Coordinates of C-alpha atoms and ligand atoms in Angstrom, one line a residue:
X23 CA -25.5 -12.9 11.5
X24 CA -27.4 -13.6 15.0
X25 CA -24.9 -13.2 17.6
X26 CA -25.1 -15.9 20.6
X27 CA -26.5 -14.4 24.0
X28 CA -23.8 -15.2 26.9
X29 CA -24.9 -15.8 30.3
X30 CA -24.1 -13.0 33.1
X31 CA -24.4 -14.4 36.4
X32 CA -25.6 -12.1 39.0
X33 CA -23.9 -12.2 42.4
X34 CA -26.3 -10.7 44.9
X35 CA -23.9 -9.3 47.7
X36 CA -27.3 -7.2 49.6
X37 CA -26.2 -9.1 52.6
X38 CA -22.6 -8.3 53.1
X39 CA -21.9 -5.4 51.0
X40 CA -25.7 -3.8 51.3
X41 CA -25.7 -4.2 55.1
X42 CA -22.5 -2.5 55.4
X43 CA -24.3 0.5 54.5
X44 CA -24.1 3.0 57.7
X45 CA -27.3 2.2 59.9
X46 CA -28.8 -0.9 57.6
X47 CA -28.4 -3.8 60.0
X48 CA -31.0 -6.7 59.3
X49 CA -31.6 -9.4 61.4
X50 CA -30.9 -13.0 60.6
X51 CA -35.0 -13.6 60.1
X52 CA -34.5 -10.7 57.4
X53 CA -31.9 -12.2 56.1
X54 CA -33.3 -15.1 55.7
X55 CA -36.7 -13.8 54.1
X56 CA -34.0 -11.5 51.3
X57 CA -32.7 -14.6 50.6
X58 CA -35.5 -17.0 49.9
X59 CA -37.0 -13.9 47.9
X60 CA -33.3 -13.7 45.8
X61 CA -33.3 -17.6 45.6
X62 CA -36.5 -17.4 44.1
X63 CA -36.0 -14.3 42.0
X64 CA -32.8 -16.4 40.4
X65 CA -29.8 -14.8 41.4
X66 CA -27.1 -17.1 40.8
X67 CA -24.9 -16.5 43.9
X68 CA -26.0 -14.6 47.1
X69 CA -23.2 -13.4 49.9
X70 CA -24.3 -13.8 52.8
X71 CA -22.3 -12.1 54.8
X72 CA -19.2 -11.9 56.1
X73 CA -18.8 -15.0 58.8
X74 CA -15.5 -14.0 60.8
X75 CA -16.8 -10.2 61.7
X76 CA -19.5 -11.4 64.2
X77 CA -21.1 -14.4 65.7
X78 CA -24.4 -12.6 64.4
X79 CA -23.1 -12.4 61.1
X80 CA -21.5 -16.3 61.6
X81 CA -24.8 -17.5 62.1
X82 CA -26.7 -15.8 59.4
X83 CA -24.4 -16.7 56.8
X84 CA -25.3 -20.5 58.3
X85 CA -29.1 -20.6 58.2
X86 CA -29.0 -19.1 54.6
X87 CA -26.6 -21.6 54.1
X88 CA -28.9 -24.0 55.2
X89 CA -32.1 -23.5 53.8
X90 CA -31.3 -22.0 50.4
X91 CA -30.8 -25.1 48.1
X92 CA -30.9 -23.2 44.5
X93 CA -28.5 -20.4 44.3
X94 CA -24.8 -20.6 45.3
X95 CA -24.4 -19.0 49.2
X96 CA -20.9 -16.9 49.4
X97 CA -19.2 -16.2 52.5
X98 CA -16.3 -13.9 52.8
X99 CA -13.0 -14.2 53.8
X100 CA -9.6 -11.9 54.3
X101 CA -7.0 -13.9 53.0
X102 CA -6.0 -15.6 56.5
X103 CA -6.6 -18.9 57.6
X104 CA -8.9 -17.9 60.5
X105 CA -11.6 -15.6 57.9
X106 CA -11.2 -19.0 55.6
X107 CA -11.6 -21.2 58.1
X108 CA -14.9 -19.5 59.9
X109 CA -16.3 -19.3 56.4
X110 CA -16.3 -23.0 55.3
X111 CA -17.6 -23.5 59.4
X112 CA -20.6 -21.7 58.1
X113 CA -20.8 -23.0 54.6
X114 CA -20.2 -26.3 55.1
X115 CA -24.5 -28.1 54.9
X116 CA -24.8 -25.5 51.8
X117 CA -26.2 -27.4 48.8
X118 CA -23.4 -24.7 46.6
X119 CA -21.2 -23.2 49.0
X120 CA -18.3 -20.4 47.6
X121 CA -15.3 -19.4 49.9
X122 CA -14.9 -15.8 48.5
X123 CA -11.7 -14.1 49.9
X124 CA -10.3 -11.1 48.9
X125 CA -6.5 -9.1 49.5
X126 CA -5.8 -5.4 48.3
X127 CA -3.3 -5.6 45.3
X128 CA -2.7 -1.3 44.9
X129 CA 0.0 0.0 45.9
X130 CA -1.5 2.0 48.2
X131 CA -3.4 -0.5 50.3
X132 CA -0.7 -2.8 50.2
X133 CA 1.8 0.3 51.6
X134 CA -0.8 1.9 54.2
X135 CA -3.3 -0.4 54.8
X136 CA -1.2 -3.9 54.9
X137 CA 2.2 -2.6 55.4
X138 CA 3.3 -5.4 52.7
X139 CA 5.1 -5.7 49.9
X140 CA 3.5 -7.1 46.3
X141 CA 5.3 -10.3 46.9
X142 CA 4.1 -10.7 50.2
X143 CA 0.9 -9.8 48.8
X144 CA 1.1 -12.4 46.0
X145 CA 2.1 -15.5 48.1
X146 CA -0.7 -14.6 50.7
X147 CA -3.0 -14.4 48.2
X148 CA -1.8 -17.8 46.4
X149 CA -1.5 -19.3 50.1
X150 CA -5.4 -18.0 50.8
X151 CA -6.5 -19.8 47.7
X152 CA -5.1 -22.8 48.1
X153 CA -5.9 -23.1 51.9
X154 CA -9.8 -22.4 50.8
X155 CA -9.6 -25.1 48.1
X156 CA -8.6 -27.8 50.1
X157 CA -12.1 -27.0 51.9
X158 CA -14.2 -26.5 48.7
X159 CA -14.4 -26.4 45.5
X160 CA -16.1 -23.1 44.5
X161 CA -12.8 -20.7 45.5
X162 CA -13.9 -16.8 44.3
X163 CA -10.2 -14.3 44.5
X164 CA -11.3 -10.7 44.9
X165 CA -8.3 -8.1 43.8
X166 CA -9.4 -5.4 46.4
X167 CA -8.5 -1.8 45.2
X168 CA -7.7 -3.7 41.5
X169 CA -9.1 -0.5 39.7
X170 CA -6.3 1.4 41.2
X171 CA -3.7 -1.5 41.1
X172 CA -0.4 -1.5 38.6
X173 CA -2.0 -3.4 36.1
X174 CA 0.9 -6.3 35.2
X175 CA 0.9 -6.5 39.2
X176 CA -2.7 -7.3 39.0
X177 CA -1.8 -10.0 35.9
X178 CA 0.6 -11.4 37.7
X179 CA -1.7 -12.2 41.0
X180 CA -5.2 -13.4 38.9
X181 CA -3.1 -15.7 37.0
X182 CA -1.2 -17.0 40.3
X183 CA -4.7 -17.4 42.2
X184 CA -6.2 -19.4 39.1
X185 CA -3.3 -21.4 39.3
X186 CA -3.5 -22.0 42.6
X187 CA -7.6 -22.7 42.1
X188 CA -9.5 -19.7 41.8
X189 CA -13.1 -20.6 40.1
X190 CA -13.8 -17.3 40.0
X191 CA -11.8 -13.9 39.8
X192 CA -13.3 -10.3 40.8
X193 CA -12.0 -7.0 40.2
X194 CA -13.3 -4.8 42.0
X195 CA -13.6 -0.9 41.8
X196 CA -13.6 -0.9 45.7
X197 CA -13.4 3.1 45.7
X198 CA -16.0 4.1 42.6
X199 CA -13.0 5.5 41.2
X200 CA -13.0 4.4 37.6
X201 CA -14.5 5.6 34.8
X202 CA -16.7 3.0 32.0
X203 CA -14.0 3.4 29.4
X204 CA -11.3 3.0 31.8
X205 CA -12.9 0.1 33.5
X206 CA -13.3 -1.8 30.0
X207 CA -10.2 -1.5 28.9
X208 CA -8.4 -3.2 32.4
X209 CA -11.6 -5.7 32.0
X210 CA -10.3 -6.8 28.2
X211 CA -6.3 -6.5 29.2
X212 CA -7.1 -8.8 32.0
X213 CA -8.9 -11.1 29.6
X214 CA -6.1 -10.6 27.0
X215 CA -2.9 -11.1 28.8
X216 CA -4.0 -14.0 32.4
X217 CA -2.9 -16.9 29.8
X218 CA -4.8 -19.0 32.2
X219 CA -8.2 -16.4 31.7
X220 CA -10.7 -19.1 30.7
X221 CA -10.2 -21.7 33.4
X222 CA -12.2 -18.8 36.2
X223 CA -14.6 -16.6 35.5
X224 CA -14.3 -13.0 35.3
X225 CA -16.3 -11.1 38.1
X226 CA -16.9 -7.0 38.6
X227 CA -17.5 -5.8 41.6
X228 CA -17.9 -1.2 41.3
X229 CA -19.2 1.2 44.5
X230 CA -20.8 4.4 42.9
X231 CA -19.0 7.1 44.5
X232 CA -19.0 9.1 41.5
X233 CA -22.6 7.8 40.4
X234 CA -20.6 5.4 37.8
X235 CA -21.2 2.0 39.1
X236 CA -23.7 0.4 36.8
X237 CA -21.9 2.1 33.6
X238 CA -18.8 1.0 35.0
X239 CA -20.0 -2.8 35.3
X240 CA -21.6 -2.5 32.0
X241 CA -18.4 -1.9 30.5
X242 CA -17.1 -4.5 32.3
X243 CA -20.0 -7.0 30.8
X244 CA -18.7 -5.2 27.3
X245 CA -15.4 -6.4 27.7
X246 CA -15.6 -10.0 28.9
X247 CA -17.2 -9.6 32.4
X248 CA -19.2 -12.4 33.3
X249 CA -20.4 -12.2 36.9
X250 CA -21.7 -8.8 38.0
X251 CA -21.9 -8.0 41.8
X252 CA -24.4 -6.1 42.7
X253 CA -26.9 -5.2 45.5
X254 CA -30.6 -4.8 46.1
X255 CA -31.5 -1.0 45.5
X256 CA -27.9 -0.3 45.2
X257 CA -27.6 0.1 49.2
X258 CA -23.7 -0.7 50.6
X259 CA -20.8 0.9 51.7
X260 CA -20.6 4.8 51.3
X261 CA -22.5 5.5 48.5
X262 CA -23.3 2.0 47.9
X263 CA -22.8 -0.9 45.1
X264 CA -24.5 -0.8 41.4
X265 CA -27.5 -1.7 41.9
X266 CA -28.5 -5.2 40.6
X267 CA -32.3 -3.6 38.8
X268 CA -30.5 -1.7 37.0
X269 CA -28.1 -3.8 35.7
X270 CA -30.3 -7.0 34.9
X271 CA -32.9 -4.5 33.0
X272 CA -30.2 -2.9 31.2
X273 CA -28.7 -6.3 29.9
X274 CA -31.9 -7.2 28.9
X275 CA -33.0 -3.9 27.5
X276 CA -30.1 -3.5 25.6
X277 CA -29.8 -7.2 24.6
X278 CA -28.3 -5.4 21.1
X279 CA -25.8 -3.7 22.4
X280 CA -24.4 -6.3 25.6
X281 CA -25.8 -9.8 23.4
X282 CA -25.9 -11.3 26.8
X283 CA -29.0 -12.2 29.8
X284 CA -29.2 -13.7 33.3
X285 CA -31.2 -15.8 35.1
X286 CA -33.6 -13.3 37.0
X287 CA -36.9 -13.3 36.6
X288 CA -37.6 -9.7 36.7
X289 CA -41.2 -9.4 37.4
X290 CA -39.8 -10.2 41.3
X291 CA -37.9 -7.2 40.9
X292 CA -40.0 -4.3 42.6
X293 CA -41.3 -7.0 45.4
X294 CA -37.8 -7.9 46.2
X295 CA -36.8 -3.4 46.4
X296 CA -39.2 -3.5 48.6
X297 CA -38.8 -6.1 51.2
X298 CA -35.0 -5.0 51.2
X299 CA -35.9 -1.4 51.5
X300 CA -38.1 -2.2 54.4
X301 CA -35.9 -4.6 56.2
X302 CA -32.4 -1.9 55.9
X303 CA -35.1 0.9 56.8
X304 CA -33.6 2.9 53.5
X305 CA -36.0 4.1 51.5
X306 CA -36.0 4.4 47.8
X307 CA -35.9 7.6 46.0
X308 CA -39.2 8.2 43.9
X309 CA -37.0 8.8 40.6
X310 CA -34.8 6.2 41.2
X311 CA -34.6 4.0 38.3
X312 CA -36.6 0.9 37.8
X313 CA -38.0 0.6 41.5
X314 CA -38.7 4.1 42.3
X315 CA -42.4 4.9 42.8
X316 CA -42.5 7.6 39.6
X317 CA -40.3 4.9 37.5
X318 CA -43.4 4.1 34.8
X319 CA -45.7 7.1 35.5
X320 CA -46.0 9.6 33.1
X321 CA -47.3 13.3 34.5
X322 CA -47.1 15.8 31.5
X323 CA -50.1 15.5 28.9
X324 CA -48.0 15.1 25.8
X325 CA -46.2 12.1 27.6
X326 CA -49.5 10.7 28.6
X327 CA -50.9 11.3 25.3
X328 CA -48.2 9.1 23.2
X329 CA -48.0 6.9 25.7
X330 CA -51.8 6.1 25.4
X331 CA -51.1 5.6 21.2
X332 CA -48.1 4.0 21.4
X333 CA -46.3 2.8 24.8
X334 CA -43.2 2.9 23.1
X335 CA -43.2 6.5 22.6
X336 CA -42.1 7.4 26.3
X337 CA -40.9 4.1 27.6
X338 CA -38.2 1.9 27.2
X339 CA -39.5 -0.7 29.7
X340 CA -42.7 -2.1 30.8
X341 CA -43.9 -1.4 34.8
X342 CA -45.0 -5.5 34.6
X343 CA -41.9 -6.5 33.5
X344 CA -40.1 -5.9 36.9
X345 CA -43.2 -6.2 39.1
X346 CA -44.2 -2.7 39.2
X347 CA -48.1 -3.2 38.4
X348 CA -50.6 -5.6 37.3
X349 CA -49.0 -8.8 38.9
X350 CA -49.2 -7.0 42.9
X351 CA -52.9 -7.6 42.5
X352 CA -53.7 -10.7 44.0
X353 CA -56.1 -11.5 46.8
X354 CA -59.6 -10.2 47.5
X355 CA -61.7 -10.8 50.5
X356 CA -62.9 -13.8 49.3
X357 CA -59.9 -15.6 48.8
X358 CA -59.1 -18.8 51.1
X359 CA -56.0 -20.3 53.3
X360 CA -54.9 -22.0 50.7
X361 CA -54.9 -19.2 48.0
X362 CA -53.0 -17.2 50.5
X363 CA -50.6 -20.1 51.6
X364 CA -49.4 -20.4 48.2
X365 CA -49.2 -16.8 47.9
X366 CA -46.7 -16.5 50.5
X367 CA -44.8 -19.4 49.3
X368 CA -44.1 -18.1 45.7
X369 CA -43.7 -14.7 47.3
X370 CA -40.7 -16.6 49.2
X371 CA -42.0 -16.1 52.5
X372 CA -41.5 -19.3 54.7
X373 CA -43.6 -20.0 57.6
X374 CA -45.0 -21.9 60.0
X375 CA -48.5 -23.8 59.9
X376 CA -49.8 -21.7 63.4
X377 CA -48.0 -18.5 61.8
X378 CA -50.1 -18.8 58.7
X379 CA -53.0 -19.4 60.2
X380 CA -52.3 -16.1 62.6
X381 CA -51.3 -13.7 59.4
X382 CA -54.3 -15.3 57.6
X383 CA -56.9 -13.9 60.6
X384 CA -55.1 -10.8 60.1
X385 CA -55.6 -10.6 56.5
X386 CA -59.0 -11.8 56.5
X387 CA -59.7 -9.0 58.6
X388 CA -57.8 -6.3 56.1
X389 CA -59.0 -7.7 53.3
X390 CA -62.6 -7.0 54.6
X391 CA -61.8 -3.2 54.7
X392 CA -59.9 -3.2 51.4
X393 CA -61.6 -4.7 48.5
X394 CA -58.1 -5.5 46.8
X395 CA -54.9 -7.2 48.8
X396 CA -51.9 -6.3 46.8
X397 CA -48.4 -8.4 48.0
X398 CA -47.4 -4.8 49.2
X399 CA -50.3 -5.5 51.9
X400 CA -49.1 -9.0 52.3
X401 CA -45.7 -8.3 53.3
X402 CA -47.2 -5.1 55.4
X403 CA -49.5 -8.0 57.3
X404 CA -47.3 -10.6 57.4
X405 CA -44.1 -7.8 59.0
X406 CA -46.5 -6.9 61.8
X407 CA -48.3 -10.4 62.5
X408 CA -45.8 -12.7 62.4
X409 CA -42.7 -11.3 64.5
X410 CA -39.5 -12.0 64.2
X411 CA -38.7 -10.9 67.5
X412 CA -40.6 -12.1 70.2
X413 CA -43.9 -10.5 71.2
X414 CA -43.0 -9.3 74.6
X415 CA -45.9 -6.7 74.5
X416 CA -48.8 -6.3 72.0
X417 CA -51.2 -3.9 71.6
X418 CA -54.9 -4.7 73.3
X419 CA -56.7 -1.8 72.2
X420 CA -56.4 2.4 71.7
X421 CA -58.7 5.1 71.6
X422 CA -57.5 8.6 71.0
X423 CA -58.8 12.3 70.3
X424 CA -57.2 14.9 68.6
X425 CA -58.4 18.3 66.7
X426 CA -57.8 21.7 66.0
X427 CA -59.9 22.6 69.8
X428 CA -58.7 19.6 71.6
X429 CA -56.0 18.7 73.6
X430 CA -54.7 15.8 71.8
X431 CA -55.0 12.5 74.2
X432 CA -54.3 8.9 73.8
X433 CA -55.6 6.1 75.7
X434 CA -53.7 3.4 75.0
X435 CA -53.8 -0.8 76.6
X436 CA -51.0 -3.4 76.1
X437 CA -50.7 -6.7 76.9
X438 CA -47.7 -8.6 78.3
X439 CA -48.3 -12.6 79.9
X440 CA -51.9 -12.5 80.1
X441 CA -52.0 -8.9 81.9
X442 CA -53.5 -5.8 80.3
X443 CA -52.1 -2.6 81.0
X444 CA -53.4 0.9 80.7
X445 CA -52.6 4.2 80.2
X446 CA -54.0 7.6 79.3
X447 CA -51.6 10.1 78.5
X448 CA -52.0 14.0 76.8
X449 CA -49.1 14.9 74.2
X450 CA -48.2 17.0 71.1
X451 CA -50.7 15.1 68.7
X452 CA -51.9 11.5 68.9
X453 CA -48.8 9.8 68.1
X454 CA -46.8 11.6 70.8
X455 CA -49.1 10.7 73.3
X456 CA -49.2 7.3 72.0
X457 CA -45.2 6.7 72.5
X458 CA -45.2 8.8 75.7
X459 CA -47.6 6.0 77.3
X460 CA -46.0 3.2 75.6
X461 CA -43.0 4.2 77.2
X462 CA -44.5 4.2 80.8
X463 CA -46.0 1.1 80.1
X464 CA -43.4 -1.1 78.9
X465 CA -40.4 1.2 81.3
X466 CA -38.5 1.5 78.4
X467 CA -37.3 4.8 77.5
X468 CA -37.3 5.1 73.7
X469 CA -35.6 8.1 71.9
X470 CA -37.1 8.6 68.6
X471 CA -34.6 8.6 66.0
X472 CA -36.5 8.5 62.6
X473 CA -40.1 8.0 61.8
X474 CA -41.8 8.1 58.4
X475 CA -44.8 7.2 57.0
X476 CA -45.7 6.0 53.7
X477 CA -48.9 4.1 52.1
X478 CA -48.3 0.8 50.9
X479 CA -50.9 1.0 48.1
X480 CA -53.0 2.9 46.4
X481 CA -56.6 4.1 47.1
X482 CA -58.3 5.7 50.2
X483 CA -58.6 2.1 51.7
X484 CA -54.8 1.5 51.3
X485 CA -53.0 0.3 54.2
X486 CA -50.1 3.1 56.0
X487 CA -46.7 1.8 56.9
X488 CA -44.8 3.7 59.7
X489 CA -41.1 2.9 60.1
X490 CA -39.3 4.3 62.8
X491 CA -35.9 3.9 64.6
X492 CA -35.9 4.0 68.0
X493 CA -33.2 4.1 70.2
X494 CA -33.1 2.3 74.2
X495 CA -31.0 0.4 76.4
X496 CA -27.8 1.2 73.9
X497 CA -29.7 -0.7 70.8
X498 CA -31.0 0.8 67.8
X499 CA -33.4 -0.6 65.6
X500 CA -35.9 -0.4 62.6
X501 CA -39.5 -1.2 63.2
X502 CA -42.9 -1.1 61.2
X503 CA -45.7 -0.7 61.8
X504 CA -49.0 -1.2 59.1
X505 CA -52.6 -0.4 59.7
X506 CA -55.3 1.5 57.4
X507 CA -55.3 3.6 60.6
X508 CA -52.3 5.8 60.6
X509 CA -52.4 5.7 64.5
X510 CA -52.7 2.3 65.1
X511 CA -49.7 1.7 62.6
X512 CA -47.8 4.7 64.6
X513 CA -48.1 2.3 67.9
X514 CA -47.6 -1.0 66.0
X515 CA -44.5 0.1 64.6
X516 CA -43.7 1.6 68.2
X517 CA -44.5 -1.5 70.2
X518 CA -42.8 -3.6 67.5
X519 CA -39.3 -1.9 68.3
X520 CA -39.7 -2.1 71.8
X521 CA -40.2 -5.9 71.4
X522 CA -36.9 -5.8 69.2
X523 CA -34.9 -3.9 72.0
X524 CA -36.0 -6.1 75.2
X525 CA -35.8 -9.4 72.7
X526 CA -32.1 -8.5 72.1
X527 CA -31.4 -7.5 75.6
X528 CA -32.8 -10.8 76.5
Ligands
KIV601 O1 -15.5 -2.9 47.3 C1 -14.9 -4.2 47.1 O2 -13.3 -4.3 47.0 C2 -15.4 -5.2 48.6 C3 -14.2 -6.6 48.1 C4 -14.0 -7.1 49.4 C5 -14.8 -7.8 47.0 O3 -16.4 -5.2 48.9
ZN602 ZN1 -17.6 -3.7 47.8

C-alpha cells in the first residue's frame, strides 16, 4: 500500500535565531532581500525578528511583514504584554502574521532564570497566549528548553496553551542536548498524551551543540512533528540551528522513510545559501552538506569513473536539484535589460527602475569581460552597484604597481559630492597601500578585523569577491566588493564598509 505524503511546514528563523549568531548582524535591506528569497523558495513561515529587542529589529519585522505576501511572517515575543504588543505592532500590516510567544518550562530555567514556580509559569503561558490570540489568529507557543523539562509538566503546559488558543506548539531543544532516540520519544509522548494535541501543529526547534540538530529534527518528524524550525546554512546561537537545506533534502531524498514533503523549491537552495552567507559574513565550509562548494564534486578517479558510468553510484542528490549547477548560467553579453530585470525578479531581488538601470550598466561591462554571467555574478553586481547604504564615497579610479622588486604603490581617486580626491601611498602590498589611502581621503580610520577573498564563479575570468570586516567609529560592519580585478574588489569592499559606517553615523 502506498502511504500518503504528509506536509512538513518549514519555519525559517534565519532572520531571528540565525541573526543571534555572534557577529552576524544584518541590516534591514539585507533582511528584506533574504525574506524575499525565502518567500520565493516556498518557506511557509519566516520569523523576521524579535520586535521588542531593538528599534532596528522592530523596523525590520515591519518591513518584512509589509512586503512578504505568500509566507506567514512571525515575530518573537516573551510571554509578557510589552513584547506581545511590540510583535503585534510590527506584524499588524502583514497579509499573514503570527505572534510567536515563548516561555521556559525546564526546572533549571524556571528556578534560575525566571525565578518562578511551575504554577506561575503555567499561568503566565496561558495568559500570554490568550493575550496574543486577542490580537492575532495565528499564535505559536514555544516551551523553551522543552527537551530538559519534566515531561508531565511539559504536557500540562502544552494542553493549557492549546486550550488558550495556540495554533502551533513548539518543542525546542534549546541547548542542543537531546539525542534522536530520546527526542523522537518526547514528540511521540506529547502526541499521545496531550488530549487536545490535534488542535495544533507540533513544531520542533533544534540547536546544534552536539551536532545533532538535523537528526533530532528528523526523528521528531518521524514521530509526528509537522513543522520544523531551521535556518539557512544552519547559522544561529552558539553552534547554530538545524540547517534548512539538510532537513529539506533529507525529507525529499528519503521519502521512503519519512513519507513527508515540503513546499520548498529545492533548486533555490544554493542561491539562498549564498545570499545568507554574504549578508551574515559567514562563509560556508567546502564540505558542508548540500551547499558546500565540494558537495557535488568527485575527486578520486574511482568515484569519477563510477559517476560517469552511472550517477547514482556515488550521488544520492544531484547538484541541479539544489541549484548547484546548470540553472546558474543565465545571461550573457547579448542579454537585454528586460531579460536582466526578469532574472532579478526571479531571484527575489526587488529594485527600483533607476537601480535596475544602474545595475544593468555594470552588468554590460562585466558581460563584456566575461562570456557567461551566473546568478552569483548577478548577486555580486547588485551588491556592489546598488548600494544599500548611502554612496557617500565612490571609487573614481585606481592605479597601482606591485612586484618583487618594487615598493607597492597605489594611486586612488575617490569621489564625494562631485569632488574628486586623489592620494598616492606606498604600503606592504597594493591592498595595504589602498586601504591607507582610503583612510586618509575619507578621514575614517578603519581597523581591518577580517579580510577574505574568493572567486564567485569558475574560470580565469571569474569575478573575485572580497569580504571584509571593518571597525571604525565604534561600529563594526561587514562589506563586500566585487570585480574581475581583485585589488579593485578590495578597494570597493573597503569603500563600501566606510560608507556603511558613515551611513550608520548619519
Ligand atoms: O532555542 C529556543 O528555544 C528558541 C525559542 C525562542 C524558540 O529560540
Ligand atoms: Zn533557538
